[in-house]
């Protein structure tokens, strides 16, 4: 119930000071002025309050009323989230656009979920059963790809007293009643609400052990992320942050994607809004929007909405995790989010810390990344949230606060390298500056799928890269020609590894996505080239003979020429390599 809780005192951009405040709490949602602009109480002191407002405050006059229902900023969670594009406080962009001339009309109140649309509900509870929050009350086929599990809201518990028959219900439809300990009848609906700044409860955290397969070789092989893990992708302008997050949205094996876009360039979000609805999921041949929720912050939206957007996004992610899904969040770019935080903090005249960011920047970052993880849900399902956040350090300088603080809270870093990007080596993930702390945790998964070879393959490749690093020092001083061929083959193999394996073209139909089995086979060929080549060199062959083999170009091209469903062809290349090497051996026997 909306009540008047105070009056506008002064307006500083998105920050509104209030007086004569009565009955308000921290983080209560407010509606400000005659236009009912949506905002949130962020400071409270006696009868004075400071609010951040999610809409343009132009024209807002001191003395006008502030209203509140005494509830925190919350989101609607239920069927219909998938495929929808929202702003930072979960207003569907389509609806806002249709209902106003301007891009976003002020104070518009639209529901996040379509209140009229009907869903075919199948109950799973029986009358008389004891249930707790988090259990599945029934299901709805939300999209072709995703079965929506209608959950008993967290905190509700008791005996089922009534179950709705199977049939068509709107999101507000009551599908079960539960009698709680006090004898009250509590209603389970197709949707529930949850405050965005509070993590949804879980039964417990689980160890991470399964990789999030991305189909991007440099990631899956060198710097893997586990399902439930966290990654930061720092990179200067144009080094490929957005491309990587798009690739993961399209190809990673998460069940659900939540994409939070804070556009860097004016038209970047528009590209996402145009492109995503057309993309087809390669594994299911269905539109990827059927498993995606998009949260878009365009540059004409107020900063407070951008600040809220990552909480809106992660709360939606938690809701699907609680249904037993593996969710991946892409936040691009978190620098834009941190700048929103900085701007709001500045308007509130808070004491600035590093580079003008508020002193609580690290706390906020930690709170966000801590909501990732592999969990046992309240309903005893396994679910996970992985977070990939990009950072765009001004001037590409990774020592700035957002990059530095984020690094403390994540366990994997894909450092984008300007020189690689300039050389059009994409993804421009530096193999020297990047790291993943998930390698041990996920290595059993890869061992099982590589006939027990993965660890050894990785060790051998890492060893070669290390040797190469040292040899490059020599090459810098005196050039490659002085190196003996036993060392030049190390350089050649590393070049092959970088060009034929690490480099991957997101625009090539075959190369854009590489399944794990193809990755392993490619690596085996590259290592064979090294081992057989080295033996031959020791027998008297030279590096040029190895590079002149016809199969050499087959290897360099295999990422483009062999598609994921015909990877046996790589075995043929491997056999051909072995025969060619054998012929060279014979020349020296
Ligand atoms: N994997 C890739 N394959 C091919 N081209 C790429 C790849 N990654 C980046 N690029 C090129 O780099 C450009 C800039 O990438 P983008 O992701 O927009 O950079 P950022 O978000 O870091 O500013 C892209 O438009 C594209 O031409
Ligand atoms: Mg970008």
XYZ file of C-alpha atoms and ligand atoms in Angstrom:
617
model
C 0.000 0.000 0.000
C 1.464 3.272 -1.155
C 1.694 5.982 1.516
C 3.152 9.484 1.609
C 6.405 9.247 3.580
C 7.957 12.678 3.099
C 8.694 15.592 0.791
C 11.332 16.426 -1.801
C 13.925 18.796 -0.366
C 16.539 19.182 -3.113
C 17.371 17.471 -6.382
C 20.931 16.835 -7.566
C 20.686 14.908 -10.817
C 19.691 11.339 -9.966
C 20.066 12.005 -6.245
C 17.087 13.387 -4.349
C 17.214 14.631 -0.762
C 14.030 14.336 1.266
C 12.687 15.920 4.427
C 9.875 15.209 6.873
C 10.509 11.514 6.417
C 8.284 9.255 8.418
C 8.186 5.443 8.593
C 10.847 4.732 5.970
C 13.588 2.096 6.015
C 16.959 1.846 4.309
C 16.638 0.522 0.749
C 12.870 1.000 0.640
C 11.528 1.570 -2.824
C 10.030 5.040 -3.255
C 8.011 6.931 -5.810
C 9.036 10.533 -6.028
C 6.969 13.561 -7.009
C 3.795 13.891 -9.053
C 5.230 11.730 -11.806
C 5.968 8.906 -9.392
C 9.602 8.486 -10.398
C 10.976 5.209 -9.099
C 13.835 5.384 -6.585
C 15.437 3.767 -3.581
C 16.398 5.095 -0.136
C 20.173 4.871 0.206
C 20.703 7.060 3.278
C 18.508 7.696 6.251
C 19.066 10.059 9.151
C 16.194 11.030 11.493
C 13.631 12.694 9.272
C 15.967 13.165 6.332
C 16.697 10.699 3.576
C 18.735 10.470 0.396
C 17.316 8.582 -2.537
C 18.749 7.466 -5.851
C 16.188 7.802 -8.594
C 16.080 5.515 -11.623
C 14.560 8.062 -13.933
C 15.279 11.465 -15.317
C 14.615 13.984 -12.539
C 14.310 17.034 -14.799
C 11.305 19.060 -13.680
C 11.077 17.449 -10.255
C 10.127 20.191 -7.784
C 11.031 20.575 -4.099
C 8.055 20.229 -1.805
C 6.351 17.485 -3.795
C 5.378 14.226 -2.133
C 7.364 11.042 -1.802
C 5.468 7.768 -1.633
C 6.497 4.314 -0.503
C 4.981 0.922 0.149
C 7.804 0.040 2.532
C 9.289 -2.720 0.400
C 12.781 -2.932 -1.079
C 13.603 -2.869 -4.810
C 12.466 -6.311 -5.939
C 12.053 -8.298 -9.118
C 9.267 -10.516 -10.408
C 10.455 -14.089 -10.839
C 8.327 -16.427 -12.904
C 7.700 -17.753 -16.405
C 8.145 -15.145 -19.111
C 11.569 -13.908 -18.006
C 13.327 -15.839 -20.761
C 13.443 -14.035 -24.063
C 12.673 -10.675 -22.481
C 14.826 -7.571 -22.637
C 14.711 -5.490 -19.462
C 16.155 -2.242 -18.237
C 18.143 -2.097 -14.971
C 15.066 -2.238 -12.753
C 13.322 -4.971 -14.722
C 11.010 -2.942 -16.912
C 10.536 -4.736 -20.237
C 11.943 -2.491 -22.960
C 9.424 -3.595 -25.550
C 6.481 -2.640 -23.378
C 8.014 0.682 -22.385
C 8.767 1.488 -25.977
C 5.284 0.576 -27.171
C 3.577 2.572 -24.459
C 5.379 5.851 -24.933
C 6.629 8.166 -27.629
C 9.900 8.789 -25.917
C 12.315 5.950 -25.451
C 11.414 5.705 -21.806
C 8.524 7.630 -20.405
C 8.982 8.867 -16.883
C 7.389 7.113 -13.971
C 5.974 4.409 -16.166
C 4.751 1.466 -14.182
C 4.688 -1.723 -16.139
C 4.870 -5.223 -14.827
C 7.962 -7.228 -15.527
C 5.973 -10.316 -16.411
C 3.003 -10.366 -18.735
C -0.028 -10.500 -16.407
C -2.405 -11.771 -19.085
C -0.431 -14.515 -20.719
C -1.478 -18.023 -19.731
C 0.870 -20.864 -18.947
C 0.122 -24.556 -18.946
C 0.816 -25.658 -15.387
C 1.444 -29.269 -14.321
C 1.269 -29.759 -10.548
C 3.761 -31.927 -8.705
C 2.539 -31.656 -5.107
C -0.055 -33.749 -3.306
C -2.400 -32.527 -0.600
C -1.148 -33.463 2.859
C 2.547 -33.410 2.039
C 4.952 -31.369 4.160
C 6.935 -28.963 1.984
C 9.559 -26.311 2.434
C 10.616 -23.278 0.448
C 12.551 -24.136 -2.698
C 10.643 -27.319 -3.525
C 9.054 -27.624 -6.936
C 5.303 -27.114 -6.830
C 4.878 -27.880 -10.505
C 6.177 -27.073 -13.952
C 5.454 -24.856 -16.899
C 7.103 -25.214 -20.299
C 8.488 -21.680 -20.458
C 10.160 -22.055 -23.854
C 10.868 -25.071 -26.058
C 14.248 -25.301 -24.371
C 13.490 -24.622 -20.738
C 11.062 -26.204 -18.351
C 10.223 -23.672 -15.682
C 10.040 -25.153 -12.218
C 7.537 -23.258 -10.135
C 9.121 -23.074 -6.686
C 7.592 -22.792 -3.268
C 9.007 -19.374 -2.229
C 11.914 -19.446 0.251
C 10.666 -19.063 3.801
C 7.305 -20.724 3.170
C 6.818 -24.125 4.831
C 3.985 -26.326 5.978
C 1.450 -28.867 4.833
C -0.036 -28.710 1.348
C -3.746 -28.012 1.794
C -4.787 -27.505 -1.803
C -3.297 -28.120 -5.248
C -4.569 -26.516 -8.433
C -5.606 -28.903 -11.204
C -3.436 -28.988 -14.295
C -4.410 -26.234 -16.690
C -3.884 -22.709 -17.909
C -2.901 -20.043 -15.388
C -1.589 -16.505 -15.513
C 1.523 -15.682 -13.456
C -0.747 -14.420 -10.677
C -2.729 -17.632 -10.619
C -2.612 -19.540 -7.318
C -1.371 -23.075 -7.949
C -1.083 -24.409 -4.406
C -1.939 -23.523 -0.803
C 0.231 -24.385 2.123
C -0.905 -24.334 5.724
C 1.938 -23.022 7.835
C 2.653 -23.763 11.498
C 0.453 -20.909 12.646
C -2.425 -22.375 10.655
C -2.294 -19.650 8.005
C -3.047 -20.523 4.382
C -0.095 -19.361 2.261
C -0.436 -19.118 -1.501
C 2.016 -20.367 -4.107
C 1.658 -18.532 -7.407
C 3.381 -18.975 -10.729
C 5.593 -16.027 -9.811
C 7.262 -14.688 -6.697
C 9.077 -11.495 -5.788
C 12.543 -11.129 -4.355
C 14.572 -8.076 -3.231
C 17.493 -7.691 -5.618
C 20.140 -6.701 -3.107
C 19.739 -9.862 -1.051
C 21.043 -13.214 -2.264
C 18.428 -15.973 -2.454
C 19.010 -18.627 0.214
C 20.586 -21.998 -0.567
C 21.120 -25.233 1.330
C 24.877 -25.161 0.896
C 27.812 -24.555 -1.377
C 29.351 -27.384 -3.358
C 32.911 -27.790 -4.616
C 33.488 -26.820 -8.243
C 34.462 -29.674 -10.554
C 32.806 -29.271 -13.948
C 34.167 -26.854 -16.532
C 31.923 -24.331 -18.222
C 32.683 -25.411 -21.768
C 32.897 -22.365 -23.990
C 34.031 -23.812 -27.304
C 36.776 -21.182 -27.255
C 40.049 -23.114 -27.287
C 42.255 -20.635 -25.474
C 39.722 -20.558 -22.660
C 38.804 -24.225 -22.411
C 42.376 -25.443 -22.695
C 44.601 -22.798 -21.130
C 42.393 -20.728 -18.822
C 39.267 -22.743 -18.084
C 36.480 -21.585 -15.823
C 34.481 -23.986 -13.696
C 30.702 -23.974 -13.567
C 30.056 -21.757 -10.557
C 33.298 -19.867 -11.096
C 34.134 -16.227 -11.636
C 36.168 -14.536 -14.367
C 37.287 -11.012 -15.039
C 38.124 -9.945 -18.591
C 40.107 -6.727 -18.543
C 40.910 -5.170 -21.879
C 41.320 -1.794 -23.485
C 38.905 -0.410 -26.023
C 38.433 -2.707 -29.017
C 40.449 -5.646 -27.704
C 37.481 -8.029 -27.883
C 35.676 -8.019 -24.516
C 32.237 -7.852 -26.028
C 33.051 -10.457 -28.689
C 34.154 -12.916 -25.994
C 31.016 -12.390 -23.969
C 28.877 -12.797 -27.063
C 30.709 -15.990 -27.948
C 30.077 -17.348 -24.453
C 26.415 -16.341 -24.615
C 26.062 -18.233 -27.865
C 28.241 -21.254 -27.267
C 28.897 -21.938 -23.608
C 27.113 -24.975 -22.213
C 25.217 -23.043 -19.532
C 21.479 -23.775 -19.518
C 20.549 -20.126 -19.023
C 22.339 -16.899 -19.954
C 21.777 -13.590 -18.225
C 23.445 -10.861 -20.262
C 23.858 -7.507 -18.551
C 24.985 -4.947 -21.065
C 26.237 -1.508 -20.120
C 27.062 -0.204 -23.564
C 30.539 1.197 -24.063
C 29.749 2.809 -27.376
C 26.497 4.488 -28.304
C 25.266 1.780 -30.658
C 26.734 -1.248 -28.904
C 23.617 -2.132 -26.918
C 21.510 -1.610 -30.026
C 23.677 -4.221 -31.768
C 22.980 -6.673 -28.967
C 19.271 -5.919 -29.096
C 19.266 -6.503 -32.851
C 21.610 -9.477 -32.935
C 20.536 -11.682 -30.033
C 16.939 -12.205 -31.118
C 18.234 -13.597 -34.428
C 20.809 -16.027 -33.032
C 20.236 -19.761 -33.165
C 21.513 -22.142 -30.499
C 23.819 -24.609 -32.272
C 23.046 -27.547 -30.017
C 19.274 -27.281 -30.167
C 18.653 -25.247 -33.308
C 16.311 -23.004 -31.344
C 16.656 -19.224 -30.905
C 19.121 -18.539 -28.079
C 16.672 -16.022 -26.628
C 14.715 -19.063 -25.433
C 17.345 -19.481 -22.746
C 18.463 -15.875 -22.384
C 17.454 -12.864 -20.332
C 18.884 -9.551 -21.533
C 19.346 -6.532 -19.323
C 20.187 -3.469 -21.332
C 21.525 -0.168 -20.080
C 21.615 2.290 -22.907
C 23.420 5.564 -22.527
C 20.169 7.561 -22.311
C 19.078 5.709 -19.175
C 19.746 7.228 -15.743
C 22.860 6.037 -13.900
C 20.951 4.681 -10.907
C 19.237 2.099 -13.121
C 22.660 1.017 -14.354
C 23.848 0.661 -10.773
C 20.853 -1.560 -10.004
C 21.140 -3.642 -13.171
C 23.750 -6.094 -11.951
C 21.626 -6.921 -8.902
C 18.553 -7.379 -11.044
C 20.592 -9.680 -13.285
C 22.063 -11.815 -10.561
C 18.739 -12.214 -8.764
C 17.169 -13.548 -11.957
C 20.175 -15.863 -12.310
C 19.722 -17.137 -8.749
C 16.091 -17.902 -9.444
C 16.990 -20.223 -12.350
C 19.844 -21.699 -10.324
C 17.284 -22.512 -7.626
C 15.348 -24.451 -10.272
C 18.426 -26.631 -10.787
C 19.936 -24.925 -13.804
C 23.465 -23.881 -14.649
C 23.398 -20.165 -15.318
C 26.116 -17.948 -16.770
C 26.076 -14.187 -16.294
C 27.851 -11.887 -18.697
C 28.381 -8.377 -17.342
C 29.752 -6.047 -20.026
C 31.302 -3.808 -18.907
C 31.477 -3.634 -15.128
C 33.533 -0.449 -15.494
C 30.395 1.301 -16.700
C 28.611 -0.012 -13.615
C 31.429 1.194 -11.334
C 31.249 4.602 -12.998
C 27.552 4.774 -12.166
C 28.455 4.010 -8.571
C 31.074 6.752 -8.675
C 28.689 9.287 -10.115
C 26.008 8.576 -7.523
C 28.555 8.688 -4.734
C 29.838 12.020 -5.990
C 26.335 13.464 -6.099
C 25.849 12.371 -2.518
C 29.036 14.251 -1.632
C 30.670 11.175 -0.138
C 34.374 11.109 0.539
C 36.013 9.652 -2.567
C 38.711 6.972 -2.404
C 40.879 5.693 -5.342
C 40.322 7.711 -8.503
C 37.058 9.118 -7.222
C 35.392 5.740 -6.674
C 33.643 5.392 -3.329
C 35.443 3.528 -0.547
C 32.776 0.804 -0.710
C 33.580 -0.124 -4.353
C 35.479 -3.296 -3.285
C 32.644 -4.354 -0.954
C 30.097 -3.969 -3.734
C 32.242 -5.926 -6.172
C 32.758 -8.684 -3.600
C 29.029 -8.875 -2.896
C 28.340 -9.335 -6.593
C 30.957 -12.004 -7.328
C 30.183 -13.883 -4.099
C 26.759 -14.675 -5.478
C 28.410 -17.008 -8.004
C 28.956 -20.649 -7.088
C 27.861 -24.244 -7.385
C 25.169 -24.918 -4.825
C 22.766 -27.370 -3.399
C 19.467 -25.519 -3.669
C 16.790 -25.397 -0.982
C 14.957 -27.954 -3.111
C 18.066 -30.182 -3.046
C 18.943 -29.698 -6.683
C 22.372 -28.900 -8.079
C 22.548 -25.485 -9.698
C 25.252 -22.973 -10.448
C 25.981 -19.393 -11.378
C 29.157 -18.521 -13.249
C 30.025 -14.858 -13.663
C 32.097 -13.368 -16.467
C 32.624 -9.651 -15.947
C 34.543 -7.485 -18.352
C 36.457 -4.412 -17.264
C 37.518 -1.588 -19.548
C 40.408 0.145 -17.833
C 40.959 3.656 -19.154
C 43.979 3.593 -21.455
C 44.222 -0.179 -21.001
C 45.998 0.338 -17.693
C 45.238 -2.707 -15.520
C 46.451 -1.006 -12.342
C 43.270 1.075 -12.069
C 40.878 0.392 -9.132
C 38.081 -1.598 -10.841
C 40.499 -4.115 -12.375
C 42.591 -4.365 -9.227
C 39.691 -4.835 -6.824
C 37.863 -7.267 -9.104
C 40.996 -9.420 -9.308
C 40.773 -9.988 -5.554
C 37.322 -11.545 -5.824
C 37.598 -13.722 -8.929
C 39.701 -16.805 -9.584
C 40.246 -16.527 -13.301
C 41.535 -13.691 -15.439
C 41.545 -13.416 -19.209
C 43.847 -10.478 -19.906
C 43.212 -8.979 -23.328
C 46.384 -7.852 -25.002
C 46.498 -4.782 -27.209
C 49.363 -6.134 -29.309
C 47.564 -9.391 -30.020
C 44.440 -7.469 -30.997
C 46.460 -5.197 -33.270
C 47.984 -8.260 -34.901
C 44.405 -9.546 -35.300
C 45.220 -12.518 -33.115
C 41.754 -13.144 -31.651
C 40.658 -13.919 -29.009
C 43.394 -11.541 -27.826
C 43.744 -13.409 -24.516
C 47.358 -13.138 -23.420
C 48.847 -16.538 -22.569
C 51.444 -14.777 -20.424
C 49.262 -12.498 -18.303
C 46.119 -14.615 -17.926
C 45.492 -17.279 -15.316
C 42.912 -19.734 -14.070
C 42.798 -21.210 -10.590
C 40.251 -23.803 -11.723
C 42.601 -26.078 -13.649
C 43.033 -28.621 -10.833
C 39.349 -28.702 -10.000
C 38.208 -29.483 -13.511
C 41.053 -31.706 -14.655
C 39.257 -34.964 -13.784
C 36.441 -33.975 -16.119
C 38.922 -33.546 -18.975
C 40.905 -36.651 -18.046
C 37.785 -38.780 -18.461
C 37.086 -37.312 -21.879
C 40.597 -37.505 -23.247
C 41.480 -41.112 -22.496
C 43.465 -39.875 -19.502
C 45.726 -37.664 -21.624
C 44.609 -34.123 -20.822
C 46.930 -33.430 -17.897
C 49.931 -34.709 -19.810
C 49.003 -32.731 -22.942
C 48.675 -29.575 -20.859
C 51.961 -30.205 -19.108
C 53.762 -30.699 -22.412
C 52.273 -27.590 -24.011
C 52.995 -25.451 -20.953
C 56.536 -26.760 -20.947
C 56.986 -25.815 -24.610
C 55.581 -22.330 -23.997
C 58.024 -21.867 -21.152
C 60.962 -23.002 -23.234
C 59.776 -20.675 -25.988
C 59.721 -17.743 -23.558
C 63.380 -18.282 -22.755
C 64.380 -18.853 -26.388
C 62.632 -15.654 -27.447
C 65.054 -13.742 -25.240
C 67.920 -15.172 -27.256
C 66.135 -14.555 -30.552
C 65.624 -10.907 -29.605
C 69.366 -10.517 -29.171
C 70.791 -12.515 -32.026
C 67.940 -13.634 -34.278
C 66.521 -17.135 -34.799
C 69.211 -18.354 -37.201
C 71.790 -19.065 -34.531
C 69.510 -21.430 -32.665
C 70.048 -25.119 -33.357
C 67.100 -26.857 -35.020
C 66.421 -28.811 -31.817
C 65.449 -25.428 -30.349
C 63.896 -23.931 -33.443
C 61.373 -26.744 -33.475
C 60.212 -25.496 -30.077
C 59.598 -22.065 -31.590
C 57.895 -23.573 -34.636
C 55.622 -25.763 -32.520
C 54.644 -22.810 -30.347
C 53.876 -20.727 -33.413
C 51.770 -23.598 -34.688
C 50.003 -23.837 -31.326
C 49.254 -20.107 -31.325
C 48.107 -19.837 -34.930
C 46.470 -23.192 -35.486
C 44.989 -23.592 -32.013
C 44.767 -20.466 -29.823
C 43.721 -18.106 -32.575
C 40.033 -18.582 -33.306
C 37.792 -16.714 -35.666
C 34.368 -15.830 -34.318
C 33.148 -15.076 -37.820
C 34.062 -18.438 -39.351
C 31.171 -20.908 -39.448
C 33.342 -23.886 -38.500
C 35.955 -22.245 -36.313
C 33.626 -20.141 -34.153
C 32.887 -23.077 -31.837
C 35.219 -25.992 -31.106
C 33.998 -29.023 -29.163
C 36.279 -30.521 -26.466
C 37.004 -33.693 -28.503
C 38.194 -31.634 -31.447
C 40.397 -29.567 -29.129
C 42.083 -32.691 -27.787
C 42.662 -34.164 -31.233
C 44.134 -30.892 -32.498
C 46.532 -30.789 -29.566
C 47.632 -34.370 -30.140
C 48.560 -33.543 -33.743
C 50.497 -30.445 -32.672
C 52.415 -32.396 -30.029
C 53.121 -35.181 -32.553
C 54.585 -32.570 -34.859
C 56.948 -31.566 -32.067
C 57.919 -35.046 -30.884
C 58.337 -36.734 -34.268
C 59.955 -33.612 -35.645
C 62.486 -33.481 -32.831
C 63.411 -37.140 -33.363
C 63.947 -36.465 -37.045
C 66.075 -33.422 -36.337
C 68.195 -35.470 -33.976
C 68.692 -37.934 -36.841
C 69.846 -35.149 -39.164
C 66.739 -33.560 -40.671
C 66.324 -29.794 -40.643
C 63.432 -27.523 -39.741
C 62.720 -26.565 -43.349
C 62.104 -30.172 -44.325
C 59.484 -30.371 -41.601
C 57.759 -27.182 -42.671
C 57.735 -28.252 -46.322
C 55.660 -31.354 -45.602
C 52.275 -31.108 -47.303
C 50.597 -32.085 -44.037
C 52.022 -28.950 -42.401
C 49.406 -26.789 -44.083
C 46.700 -29.373 -43.307
C 47.542 -28.880 -39.633
C 47.528 -25.112 -39.902
C 44.092 -25.245 -41.557
C 42.399 -28.002 -39.532
C 40.477 -25.559 -37.350
C 38.696 -24.285 -40.475
C 38.583 -27.469 -42.538
C 37.349 -29.987 -39.995
C 33.904 -29.372 -38.570
C 32.816 -30.541 -35.133
C 30.848 -33.472 -36.519
C 33.649 -34.938 -38.616
C 36.590 -34.809 -36.246
C 37.747 -38.244 -37.413
C 39.374 -36.254 -40.218
C 41.896 -35.024 -37.661
C 42.899 -38.649 -37.094
C 43.592 -38.815 -40.831
C 45.771 -35.709 -40.588
C 47.564 -37.306 -37.648
C 48.191 -40.494 -39.661
C 49.391 -38.457 -42.603
C 51.767 -36.558 -40.328
C 53.160 -39.785 -38.972
C 53.698 -41.187 -42.513
C 55.376 -37.955 -43.677
C 57.648 -37.936 -40.652
C 58.442 -41.615 -41.281
C 59.523 -40.800 -44.849
C 61.894 -38.128 -43.522
C 63.252 -40.616 -40.969
C 63.961 -43.073 -43.773
C 66.085 -40.472 -45.563
C 68.504 -40.554 -42.638
C 68.693 -44.282 -41.967
N 37.273 -13.814 -31.753
C 37.271 -12.843 -32.698
N 37.263 -13.186 -34.001
C 37.267 -12.242 -34.961
N 37.287 -10.925 -34.709
C 37.324 -10.494 -33.453
C 37.308 -11.441 -32.370
N 37.345 -10.733 -31.209
C 37.371 -9.422 -31.544
N 37.344 -9.265 -32.892
C 37.368 -7.962 -33.613
O 37.638 -6.905 -32.700
C 36.608 -5.915 -32.753
C 36.398 -5.278 -31.400
O 35.914 -6.229 -30.477
P 34.958 -5.817 -29.264
O 34.547 -7.088 -28.594
O 33.860 -4.941 -29.701
O 35.956 -5.008 -28.328
P 35.699 -4.337 -26.897
O 34.386 -4.815 -26.392
O 36.836 -4.830 -26.042
O 35.766 -2.867 -27.101
C 35.403 -6.675 -33.287
O 34.499 -5.829 -33.926
C 36.036 -7.666 -34.232
O 36.273 -7.090 -35.483
Mg 32.715 -3.821 -25.733
